[in-house]
Short mmCIF file of C-alpha atoms in Angstrom, two decimals:
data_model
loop_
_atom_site.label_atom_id
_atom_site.label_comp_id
_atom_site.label_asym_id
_atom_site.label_seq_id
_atom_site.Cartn_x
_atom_site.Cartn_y
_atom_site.Cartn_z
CA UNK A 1 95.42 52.03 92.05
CA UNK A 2 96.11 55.27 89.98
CA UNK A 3 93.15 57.01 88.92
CA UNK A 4 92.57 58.30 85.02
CA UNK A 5 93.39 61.76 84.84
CA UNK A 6 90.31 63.50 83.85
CA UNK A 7 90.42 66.49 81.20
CA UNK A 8 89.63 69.53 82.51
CA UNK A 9 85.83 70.63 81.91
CA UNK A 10 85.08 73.14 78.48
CA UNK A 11 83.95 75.79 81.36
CA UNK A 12 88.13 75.46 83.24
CA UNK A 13 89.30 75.77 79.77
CA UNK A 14 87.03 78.78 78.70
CA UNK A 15 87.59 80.34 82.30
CA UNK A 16 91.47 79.78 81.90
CA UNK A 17 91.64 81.25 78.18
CA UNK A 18 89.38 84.39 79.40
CA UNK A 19 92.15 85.00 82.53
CA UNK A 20 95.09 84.70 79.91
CA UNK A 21 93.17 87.18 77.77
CA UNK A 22 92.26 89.83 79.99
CA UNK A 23 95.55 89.60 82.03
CA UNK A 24 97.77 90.28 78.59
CA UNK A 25 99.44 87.08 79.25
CA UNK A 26 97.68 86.10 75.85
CA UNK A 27 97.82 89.70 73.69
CA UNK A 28 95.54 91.15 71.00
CA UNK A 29 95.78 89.54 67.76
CA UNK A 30 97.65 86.34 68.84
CA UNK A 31 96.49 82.99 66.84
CA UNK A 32 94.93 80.46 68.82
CA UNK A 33 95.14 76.85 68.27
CA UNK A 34 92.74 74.84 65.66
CA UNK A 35 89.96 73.62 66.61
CA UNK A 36 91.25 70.39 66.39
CA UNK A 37 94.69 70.85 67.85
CA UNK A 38 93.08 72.11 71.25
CA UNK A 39 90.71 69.49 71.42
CA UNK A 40 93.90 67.17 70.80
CA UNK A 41 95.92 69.11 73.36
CA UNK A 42 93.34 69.39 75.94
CA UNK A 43 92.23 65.50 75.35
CA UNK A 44 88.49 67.00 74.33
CA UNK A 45 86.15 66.65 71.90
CA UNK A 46 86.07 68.49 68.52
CA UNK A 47 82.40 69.70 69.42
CA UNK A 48 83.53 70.80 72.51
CA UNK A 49 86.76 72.83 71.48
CA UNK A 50 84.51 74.89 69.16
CA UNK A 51 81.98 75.27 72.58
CA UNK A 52 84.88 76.75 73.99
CA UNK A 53 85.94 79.16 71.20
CA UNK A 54 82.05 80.12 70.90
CA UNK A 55 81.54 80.99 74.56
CA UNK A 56 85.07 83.37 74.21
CA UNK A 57 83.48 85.02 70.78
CA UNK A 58 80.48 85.29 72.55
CA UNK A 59 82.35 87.30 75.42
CA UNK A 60 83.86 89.38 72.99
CA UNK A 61 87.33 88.18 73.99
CA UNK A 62 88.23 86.14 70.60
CA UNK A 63 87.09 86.43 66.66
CA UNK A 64 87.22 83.78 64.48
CA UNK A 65 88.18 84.46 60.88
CA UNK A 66 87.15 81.83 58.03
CA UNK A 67 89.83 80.00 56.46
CA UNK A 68 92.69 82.03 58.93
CA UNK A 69 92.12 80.76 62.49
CA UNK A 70 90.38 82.20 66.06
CA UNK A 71 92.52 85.56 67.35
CA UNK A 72 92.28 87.19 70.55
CA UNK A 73 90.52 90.53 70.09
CA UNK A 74 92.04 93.88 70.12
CA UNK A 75 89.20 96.07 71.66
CA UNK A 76 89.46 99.82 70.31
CA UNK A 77 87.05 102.21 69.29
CA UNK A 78 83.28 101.02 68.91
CA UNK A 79 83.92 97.14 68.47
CA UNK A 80 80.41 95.92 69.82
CA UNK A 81 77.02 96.74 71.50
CA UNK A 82 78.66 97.79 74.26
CA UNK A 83 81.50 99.71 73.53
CA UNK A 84 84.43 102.00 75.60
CA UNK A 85 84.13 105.17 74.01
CA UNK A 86 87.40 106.04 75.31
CA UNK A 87 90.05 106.89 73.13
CA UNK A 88 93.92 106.72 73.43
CA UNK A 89 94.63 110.60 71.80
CA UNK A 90 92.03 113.03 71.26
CA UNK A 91 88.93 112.68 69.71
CA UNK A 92 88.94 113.86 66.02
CA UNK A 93 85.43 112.26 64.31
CA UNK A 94 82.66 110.13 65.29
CA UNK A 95 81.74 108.00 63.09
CA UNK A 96 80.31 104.98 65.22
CA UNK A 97 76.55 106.75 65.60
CA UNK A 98 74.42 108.94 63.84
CA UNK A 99 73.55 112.22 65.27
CA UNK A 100 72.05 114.53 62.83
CA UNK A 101 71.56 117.85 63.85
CA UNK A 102 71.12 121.40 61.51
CA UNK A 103 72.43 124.68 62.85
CA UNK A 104 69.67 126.63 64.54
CA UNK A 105 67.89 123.94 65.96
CA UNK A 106 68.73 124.90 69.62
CA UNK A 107 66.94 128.27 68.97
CA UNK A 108 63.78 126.08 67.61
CA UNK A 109 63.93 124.81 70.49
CA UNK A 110 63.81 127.59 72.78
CA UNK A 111 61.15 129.21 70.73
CA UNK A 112 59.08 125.96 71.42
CA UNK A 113 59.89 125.50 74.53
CA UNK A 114 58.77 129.36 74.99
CA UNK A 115 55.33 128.63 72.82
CA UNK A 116 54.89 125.58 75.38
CA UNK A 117 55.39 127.95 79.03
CA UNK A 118 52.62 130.27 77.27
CA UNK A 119 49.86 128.32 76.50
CA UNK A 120 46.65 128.40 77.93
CA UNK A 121 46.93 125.03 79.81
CA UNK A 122 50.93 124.64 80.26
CA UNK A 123 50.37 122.56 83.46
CA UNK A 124 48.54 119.42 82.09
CA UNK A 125 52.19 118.87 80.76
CA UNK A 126 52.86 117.97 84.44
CA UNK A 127 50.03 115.43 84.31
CA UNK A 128 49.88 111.87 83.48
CA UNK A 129 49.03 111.00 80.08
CA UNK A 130 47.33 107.47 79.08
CA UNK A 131 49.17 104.27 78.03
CA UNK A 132 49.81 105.04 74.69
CA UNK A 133 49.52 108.75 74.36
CA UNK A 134 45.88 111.22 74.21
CA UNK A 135 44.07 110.75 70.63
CA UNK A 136 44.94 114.36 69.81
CA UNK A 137 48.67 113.47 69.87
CA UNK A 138 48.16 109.71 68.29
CA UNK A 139 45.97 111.74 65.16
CA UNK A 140 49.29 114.17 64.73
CA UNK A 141 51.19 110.47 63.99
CA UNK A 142 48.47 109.33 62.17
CA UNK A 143 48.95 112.58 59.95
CA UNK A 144 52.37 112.78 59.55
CA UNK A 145 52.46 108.68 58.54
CA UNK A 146 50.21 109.31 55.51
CA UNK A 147 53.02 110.91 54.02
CA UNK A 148 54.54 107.15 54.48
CA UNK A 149 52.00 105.52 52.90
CA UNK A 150 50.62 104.41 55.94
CA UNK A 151 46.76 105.33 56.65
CA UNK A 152 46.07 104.17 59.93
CA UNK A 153 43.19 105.51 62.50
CA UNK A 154 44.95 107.06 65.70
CA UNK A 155 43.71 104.25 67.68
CA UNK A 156 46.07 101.96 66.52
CA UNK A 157 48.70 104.30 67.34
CA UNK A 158 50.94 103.80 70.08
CA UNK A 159 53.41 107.04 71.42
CA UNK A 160 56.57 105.89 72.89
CA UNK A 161 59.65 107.01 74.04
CA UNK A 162 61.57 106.05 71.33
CA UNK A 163 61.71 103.44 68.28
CA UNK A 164 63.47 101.28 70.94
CA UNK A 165 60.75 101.03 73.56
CA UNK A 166 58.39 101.08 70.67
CA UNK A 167 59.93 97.94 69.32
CA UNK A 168 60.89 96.71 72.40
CA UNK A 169 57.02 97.14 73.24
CA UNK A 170 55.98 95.46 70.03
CA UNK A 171 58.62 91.69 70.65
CA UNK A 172 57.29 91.52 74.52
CA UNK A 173 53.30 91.46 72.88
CA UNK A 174 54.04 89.17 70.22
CA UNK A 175 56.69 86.76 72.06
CA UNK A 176 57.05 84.18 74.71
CA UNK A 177 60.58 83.21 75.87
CA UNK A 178 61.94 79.99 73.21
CA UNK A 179 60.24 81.83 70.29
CA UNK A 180 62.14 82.24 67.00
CA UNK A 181 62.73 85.88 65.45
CA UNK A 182 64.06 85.54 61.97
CA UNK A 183 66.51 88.63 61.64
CA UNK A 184 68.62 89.70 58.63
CA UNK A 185 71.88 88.12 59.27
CA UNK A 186 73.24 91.92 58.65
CA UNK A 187 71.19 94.71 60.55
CA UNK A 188 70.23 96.56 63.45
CA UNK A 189 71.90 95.85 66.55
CA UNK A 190 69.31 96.89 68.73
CA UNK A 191 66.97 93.73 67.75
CA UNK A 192 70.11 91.70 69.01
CA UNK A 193 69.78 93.44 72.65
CA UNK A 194 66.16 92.72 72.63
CA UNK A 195 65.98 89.14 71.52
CA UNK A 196 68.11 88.28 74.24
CA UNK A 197 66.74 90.45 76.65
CA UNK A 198 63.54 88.61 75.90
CA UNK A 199 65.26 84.81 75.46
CA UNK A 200 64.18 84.96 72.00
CA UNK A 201 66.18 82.14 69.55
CA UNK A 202 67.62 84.52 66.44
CA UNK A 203 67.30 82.80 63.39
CA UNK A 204 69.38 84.77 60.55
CA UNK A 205 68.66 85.05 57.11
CA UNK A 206 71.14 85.59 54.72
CA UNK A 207 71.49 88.70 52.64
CA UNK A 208 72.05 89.82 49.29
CA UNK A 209 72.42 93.17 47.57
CA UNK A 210 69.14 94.14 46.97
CA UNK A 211 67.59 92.70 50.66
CA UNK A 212 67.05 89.83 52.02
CA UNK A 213 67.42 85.86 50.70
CA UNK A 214 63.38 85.29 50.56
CA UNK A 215 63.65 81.76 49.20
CA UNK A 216 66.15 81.29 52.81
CA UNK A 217 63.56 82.68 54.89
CA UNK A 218 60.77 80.69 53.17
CA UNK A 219 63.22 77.65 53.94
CA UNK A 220 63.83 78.50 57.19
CA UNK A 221 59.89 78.77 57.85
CA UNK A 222 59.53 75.46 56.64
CA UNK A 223 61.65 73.95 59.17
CA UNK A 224 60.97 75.77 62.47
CA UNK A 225 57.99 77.75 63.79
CA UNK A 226 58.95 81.49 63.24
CA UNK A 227 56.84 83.79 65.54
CA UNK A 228 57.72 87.29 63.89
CA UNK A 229 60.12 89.01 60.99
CA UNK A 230 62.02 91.64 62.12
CA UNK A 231 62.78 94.02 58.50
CA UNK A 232 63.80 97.60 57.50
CA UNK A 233 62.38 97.22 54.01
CA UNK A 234 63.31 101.15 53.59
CA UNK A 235 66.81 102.20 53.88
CA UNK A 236 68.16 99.21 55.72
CA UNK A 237 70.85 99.77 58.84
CA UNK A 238 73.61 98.76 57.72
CA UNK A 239 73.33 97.85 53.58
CA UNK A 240 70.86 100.88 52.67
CA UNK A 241 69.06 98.74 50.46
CA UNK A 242 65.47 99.67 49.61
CA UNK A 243 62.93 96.26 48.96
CA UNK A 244 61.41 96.59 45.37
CA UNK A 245 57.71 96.20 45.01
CA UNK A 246 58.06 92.41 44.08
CA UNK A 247 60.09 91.94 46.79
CA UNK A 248 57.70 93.45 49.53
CA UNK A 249 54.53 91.09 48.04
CA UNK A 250 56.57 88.04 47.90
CA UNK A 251 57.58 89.18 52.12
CA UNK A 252 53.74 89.85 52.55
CA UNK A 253 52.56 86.45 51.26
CA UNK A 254 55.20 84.84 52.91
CA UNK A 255 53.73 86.26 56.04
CA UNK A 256 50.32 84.63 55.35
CA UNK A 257 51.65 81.63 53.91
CA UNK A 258 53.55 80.60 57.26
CA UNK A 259 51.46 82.98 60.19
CA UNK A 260 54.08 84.90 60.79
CA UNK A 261 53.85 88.98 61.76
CA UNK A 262 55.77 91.05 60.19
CA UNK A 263 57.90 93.56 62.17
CA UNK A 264 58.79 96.73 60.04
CA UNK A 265 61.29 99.32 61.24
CA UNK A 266 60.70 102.42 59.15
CA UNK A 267 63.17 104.63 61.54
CA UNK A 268 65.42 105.30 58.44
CA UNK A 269 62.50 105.54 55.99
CA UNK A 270 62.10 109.10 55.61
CA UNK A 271 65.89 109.45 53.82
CA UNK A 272 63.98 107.76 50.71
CA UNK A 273 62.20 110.33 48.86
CA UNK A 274 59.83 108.03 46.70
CA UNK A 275 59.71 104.68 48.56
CA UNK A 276 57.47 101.75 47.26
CA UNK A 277 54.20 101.21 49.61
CA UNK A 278 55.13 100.37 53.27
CA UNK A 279 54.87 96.41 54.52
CA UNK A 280 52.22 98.00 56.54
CA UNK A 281 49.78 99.35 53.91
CA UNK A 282 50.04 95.60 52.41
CA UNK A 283 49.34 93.57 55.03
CA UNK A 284 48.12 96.25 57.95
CA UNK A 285 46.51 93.17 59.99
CA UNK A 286 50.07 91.07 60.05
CA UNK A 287 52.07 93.96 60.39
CA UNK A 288 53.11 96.24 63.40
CA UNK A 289 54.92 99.59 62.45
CA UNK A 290 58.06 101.00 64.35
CA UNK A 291 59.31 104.38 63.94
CA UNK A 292 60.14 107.60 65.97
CA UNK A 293 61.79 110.65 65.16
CA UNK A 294 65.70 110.53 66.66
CA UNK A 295 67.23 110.86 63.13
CA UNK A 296 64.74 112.91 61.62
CA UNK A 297 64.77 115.83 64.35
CA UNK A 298 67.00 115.16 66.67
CA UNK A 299 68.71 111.98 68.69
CA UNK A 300 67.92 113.52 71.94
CA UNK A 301 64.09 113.87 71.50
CA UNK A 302 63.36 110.46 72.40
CA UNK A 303 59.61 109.92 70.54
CA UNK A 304 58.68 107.15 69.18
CA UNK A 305 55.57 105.32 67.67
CA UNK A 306 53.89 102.12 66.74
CA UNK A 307 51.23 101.12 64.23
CA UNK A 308 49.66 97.77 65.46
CA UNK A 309 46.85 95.43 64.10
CA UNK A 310 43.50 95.99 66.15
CA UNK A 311 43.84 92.55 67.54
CA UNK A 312 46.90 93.28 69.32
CA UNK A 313 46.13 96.77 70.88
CA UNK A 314 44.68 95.68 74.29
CA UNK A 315 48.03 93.30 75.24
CA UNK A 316 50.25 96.43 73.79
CA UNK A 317 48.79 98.78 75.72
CA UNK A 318 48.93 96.63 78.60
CA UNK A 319 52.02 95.83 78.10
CA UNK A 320 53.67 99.64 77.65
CA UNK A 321 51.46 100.28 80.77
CA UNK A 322 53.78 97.64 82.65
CA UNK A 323 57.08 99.25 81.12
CA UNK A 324 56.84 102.73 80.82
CA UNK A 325 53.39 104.01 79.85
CA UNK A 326 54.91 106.42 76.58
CA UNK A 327 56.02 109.29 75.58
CA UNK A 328 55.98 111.60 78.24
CA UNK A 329 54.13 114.75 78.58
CA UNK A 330 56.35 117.65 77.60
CA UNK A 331 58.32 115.55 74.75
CA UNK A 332 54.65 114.46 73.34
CA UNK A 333 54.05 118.12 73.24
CA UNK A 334 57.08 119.51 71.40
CA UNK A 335 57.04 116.22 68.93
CA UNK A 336 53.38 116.83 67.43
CA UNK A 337 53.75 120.26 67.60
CA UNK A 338 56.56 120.20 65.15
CA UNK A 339 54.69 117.14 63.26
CA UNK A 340 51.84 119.86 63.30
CA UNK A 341 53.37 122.60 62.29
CA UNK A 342 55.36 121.23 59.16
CA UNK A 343 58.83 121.50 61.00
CA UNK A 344 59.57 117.42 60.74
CA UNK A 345 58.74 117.33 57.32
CA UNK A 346 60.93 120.37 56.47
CA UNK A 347 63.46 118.70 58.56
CA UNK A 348 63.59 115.09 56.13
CA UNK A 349 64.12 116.95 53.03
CA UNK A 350 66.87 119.05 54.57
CA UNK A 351 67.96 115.66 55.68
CA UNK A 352 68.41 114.22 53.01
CA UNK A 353 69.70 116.90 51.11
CA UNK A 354 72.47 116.64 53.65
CA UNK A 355 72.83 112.76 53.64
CA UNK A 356 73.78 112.90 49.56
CA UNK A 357 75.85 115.67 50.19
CA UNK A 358 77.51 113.22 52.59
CA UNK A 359 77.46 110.32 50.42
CA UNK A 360 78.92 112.14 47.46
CA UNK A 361 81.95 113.47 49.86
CA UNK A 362 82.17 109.78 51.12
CA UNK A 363 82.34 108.47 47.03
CA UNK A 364 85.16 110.91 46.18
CA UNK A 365 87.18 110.09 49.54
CA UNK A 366 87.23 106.51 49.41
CA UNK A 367 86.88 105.86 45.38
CA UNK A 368 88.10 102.42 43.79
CA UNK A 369 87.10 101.00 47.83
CA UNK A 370 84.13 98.58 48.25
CA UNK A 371 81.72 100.17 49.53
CA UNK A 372 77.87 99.87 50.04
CA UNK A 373 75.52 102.74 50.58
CA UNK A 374 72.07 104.30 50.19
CA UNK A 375 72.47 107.96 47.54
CA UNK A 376 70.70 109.63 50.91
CA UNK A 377 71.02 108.28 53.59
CA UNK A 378 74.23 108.29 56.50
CA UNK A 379 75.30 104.84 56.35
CA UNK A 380 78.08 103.34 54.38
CA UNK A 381 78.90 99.99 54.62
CA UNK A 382 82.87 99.70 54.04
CA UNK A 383 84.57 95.88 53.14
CA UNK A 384 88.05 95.25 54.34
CA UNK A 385 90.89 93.49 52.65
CA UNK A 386 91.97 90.17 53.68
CA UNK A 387 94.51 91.51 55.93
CA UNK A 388 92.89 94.68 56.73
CA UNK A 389 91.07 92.91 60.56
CA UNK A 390 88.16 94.87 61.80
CA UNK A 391 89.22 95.08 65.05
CA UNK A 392 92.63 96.37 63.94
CA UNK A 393 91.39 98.78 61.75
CA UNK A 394 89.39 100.26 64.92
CA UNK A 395 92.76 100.53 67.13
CA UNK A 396 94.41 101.93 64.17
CA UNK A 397 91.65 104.43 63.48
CA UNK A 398 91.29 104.91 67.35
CA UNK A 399 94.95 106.04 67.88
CA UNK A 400 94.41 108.69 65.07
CA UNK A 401 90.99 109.76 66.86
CA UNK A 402 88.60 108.42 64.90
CA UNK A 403 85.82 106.40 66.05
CA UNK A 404 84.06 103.48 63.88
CA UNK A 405 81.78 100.75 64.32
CA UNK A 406 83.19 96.83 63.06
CA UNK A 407 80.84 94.50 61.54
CA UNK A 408 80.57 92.32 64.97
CA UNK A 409 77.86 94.60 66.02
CA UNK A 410 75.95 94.09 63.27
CA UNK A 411 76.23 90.64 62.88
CA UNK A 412 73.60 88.14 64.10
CA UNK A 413 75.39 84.61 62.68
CA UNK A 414 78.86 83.31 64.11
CA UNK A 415 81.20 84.53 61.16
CA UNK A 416 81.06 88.29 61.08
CA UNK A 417 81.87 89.81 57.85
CA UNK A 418 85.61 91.82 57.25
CA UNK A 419 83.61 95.48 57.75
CA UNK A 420 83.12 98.42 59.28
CA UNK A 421 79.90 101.06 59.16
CA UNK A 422 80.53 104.34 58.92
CA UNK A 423 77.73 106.62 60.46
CA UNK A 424 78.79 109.91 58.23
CA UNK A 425 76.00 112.57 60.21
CA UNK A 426 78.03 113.37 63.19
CA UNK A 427 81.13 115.66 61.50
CA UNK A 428 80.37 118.43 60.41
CA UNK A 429 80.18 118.61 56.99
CA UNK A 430 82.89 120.56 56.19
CA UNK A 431 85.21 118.52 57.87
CA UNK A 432 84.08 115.22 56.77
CA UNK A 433 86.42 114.83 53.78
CA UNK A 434 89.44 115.50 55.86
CA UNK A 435 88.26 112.67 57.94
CA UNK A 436 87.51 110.62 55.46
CA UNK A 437 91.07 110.64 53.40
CA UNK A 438 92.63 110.35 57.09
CA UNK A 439 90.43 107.32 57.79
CA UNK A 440 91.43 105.89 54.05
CA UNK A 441 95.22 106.75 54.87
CA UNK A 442 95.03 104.88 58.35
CA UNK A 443 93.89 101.45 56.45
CA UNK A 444 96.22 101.72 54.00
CA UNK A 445 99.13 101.41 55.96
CA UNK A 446 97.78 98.37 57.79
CA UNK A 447 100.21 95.76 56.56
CA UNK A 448 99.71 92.48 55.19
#
């Protein structure tokens, strides 16, 4: 008796498709079947064609494109979380990740650094400091965040190394493993690394011009149990959008309405001069603040902070005990000494005085383009054409040296947007129009 020939299992089919892919035997940009046609072809279901399409997307092997089909990927340039940062000629611009830096601060640091070797007590550097940071140092953040809006006692202060740790400090205290983090379905892609890291379910909200859908979110707390709200109210990363006043109540009462806590990332804040009152000044006891001061001084001094509710400082401190303890000693030291001294604040304006400089360079380069962006800050969001692929456009901008990040990174729902970010603080500022009409000159000559 001849036996039924059994279809191969979705995992074969995925495992065969991610061989073809990485071999060459299936090159970048080559159109995969239809949903339908390989679930006809492989004598599957429809559901489980798309399974197999969503494990390769999730791999980073394939993109699918609404309305044009699933592609393999052509991986150039920054195309993800993890990117190569290899490229094929020599390197002309960055313009994947922010690194602001103004000439002479290397000698500000060497002056601190020699400040630091002559104090009276340089060795308790060496020593350990408490979870969390010494008062003395958690009252120089408390300081410097009244400037914010945010008047907070230094107790409730947490020093980290880092806005990453601090919010990576900030999901592990509020969440168990299963909960749900509603995200903007556009934004940091740090959260993404974290929420997976910690088995959190991502629940995106979708995103308009001026911030996020609230009647979505209010929707989408209707229907499932959402633990926390991750939000950059203040100069969002990617859109640069600032929440109004309005908007920021309706968020707070939102918060109350359906227990949520709201998670506020105020690491780009200090690019807007005149910012409505901080998430964290309305609602201080369903709010925890994340900051730190990598774009604001410098991407290398890795300091970091969090504001937290009084009921949640034992289990934060416990838990940054368990990671990493904070800041340490020697970074602590050089961080509120320029928070202390009025360096950091000197440092935002000139900031932002360079961040519209950039902005206006980045307006006359790539006029009559769409293109989103804060006045002062060093983001700019940058749509595509219909033809014009992200992934393309990074080879294409990768063979002429120029490094860019594509939507997919950004993204936290299936269908990424036709986009790139441009991070406009690394070039020097002089250059950056030259880069800028080369970039626009590369995308024009993509074809259709």
């Amino acid at each position: 008796m001849t036996r039924p020939v059994r279809p191969p299992s979705y995992k074969a089919i995925v495992d065969e498709y991610a061989s073809a892919i990485r071999s060459g035997a299936l090159p970048a940009g080559t159109r995969l079947p239809t949903h339908r046609t390989l679930a006809r072809e492989r004598r599957i279901a429809l559901a489980t064609a798309t399974r197999v399409y969503a494990e390769l997307a999730a791999a980073g092997l394939v993109v699918g494109e609404q309305g044009r089909g699933t592609f393999v990927r052509l991986r150039a340039g920054y195309d993800g979380l993890e990117p190569s940062r290899a490229l094929p000629v020599p390197r002309v611009a960055d313009l994947s990740f922010n690194q602001p830096l103004t000439p002479g601060q290397g000698d500000q640091l060497r002056q601190a650094l020699r400040a630091l070797a002559s104090s009276g007590d340089a060795e308790a550097l060496l020593r350990q400091h408490p979870p969390g940071g010494h008062r003395h140092d958690r009252a120089a953040v408390a300081t410097h965040l009244l400037d914010r809006g945010i008047d907070t006692a230094p107790e409730n202060v947490l020093l980290t190394s880092g806005a990453q740790q601090a919010l990576d400090c900030v999901l592990r205290t509020l969440t168990r493993p299963g909960d749900v983090l509603a995200v903007d379905a556009l934004g940091y892609p740090g959260i993404k690394l974290l929420a997976t890291a910690h088995g959190l379910d991502l629940a995106p909200v979708p995103v308009t011009e001026a911030g996020p859908d609230l009647d979505a979110l209010d929707r989408l707390c209707r229907a499932r149990p959402v633990r926390a709200v991750y939000t950059q109210p203040t100069v969002h990363n990617p859109l640069g959008w600032v929440l109004g006043p309005a908007q920021r109540e309706r968020l707070v009462r939102l918060a109350a309405d359906h227990g949520f806590t709201l998670i506020e990332d105020g690491t780009y804040a200090f690019l807007e001069a005149a910012p409505p009152p901080p998430l964290q000044a309305l609602a201080p006891g369903r709010t925890c603040y994340v900051a730190g001061l990598s774009k604001s001084v410098a991407p290398g001094l890795r300091f970091g902070f969090a504001v937290l509710p009084d009921h949640l400082l034992r289990a934060a401190t416990t838990t940054l005990r368990t990671a990493a303890w904070g800041a340490p000693g020697l970074i602590t030291a050089l961080a509120t000494g320029w928070l202390t001294d009025g360096t950091v604040a000197r440092l935002e304006r000139e900031r932002r005085t360079d961040a519209a400089a950039r902005q206006a360079v980045a307006r006359t380069a790539l006029a009559g383009l769409t293109t989103t962006a804060h006045p002062t800050s060093y983001i700019l969001w940058l749509s595509l054409e219909p033809h014009q692929r992200p992934d393309h456009a990074a080879a294409a901008l990768a063979a002429e040296g120029i490094l860019i990040s594509t939507a997919d990174a950004f993204a936290t729902t299936p269908h990424h947007p036709n986009a790139l970010r441009l991070a406009l603080a690394t070039p020097a500022l002089p250059t950056l129009p030259a880069v800028l009409t080369r970039l626009r000159t590369t995308l024009d000559a993509i074809a259709p």
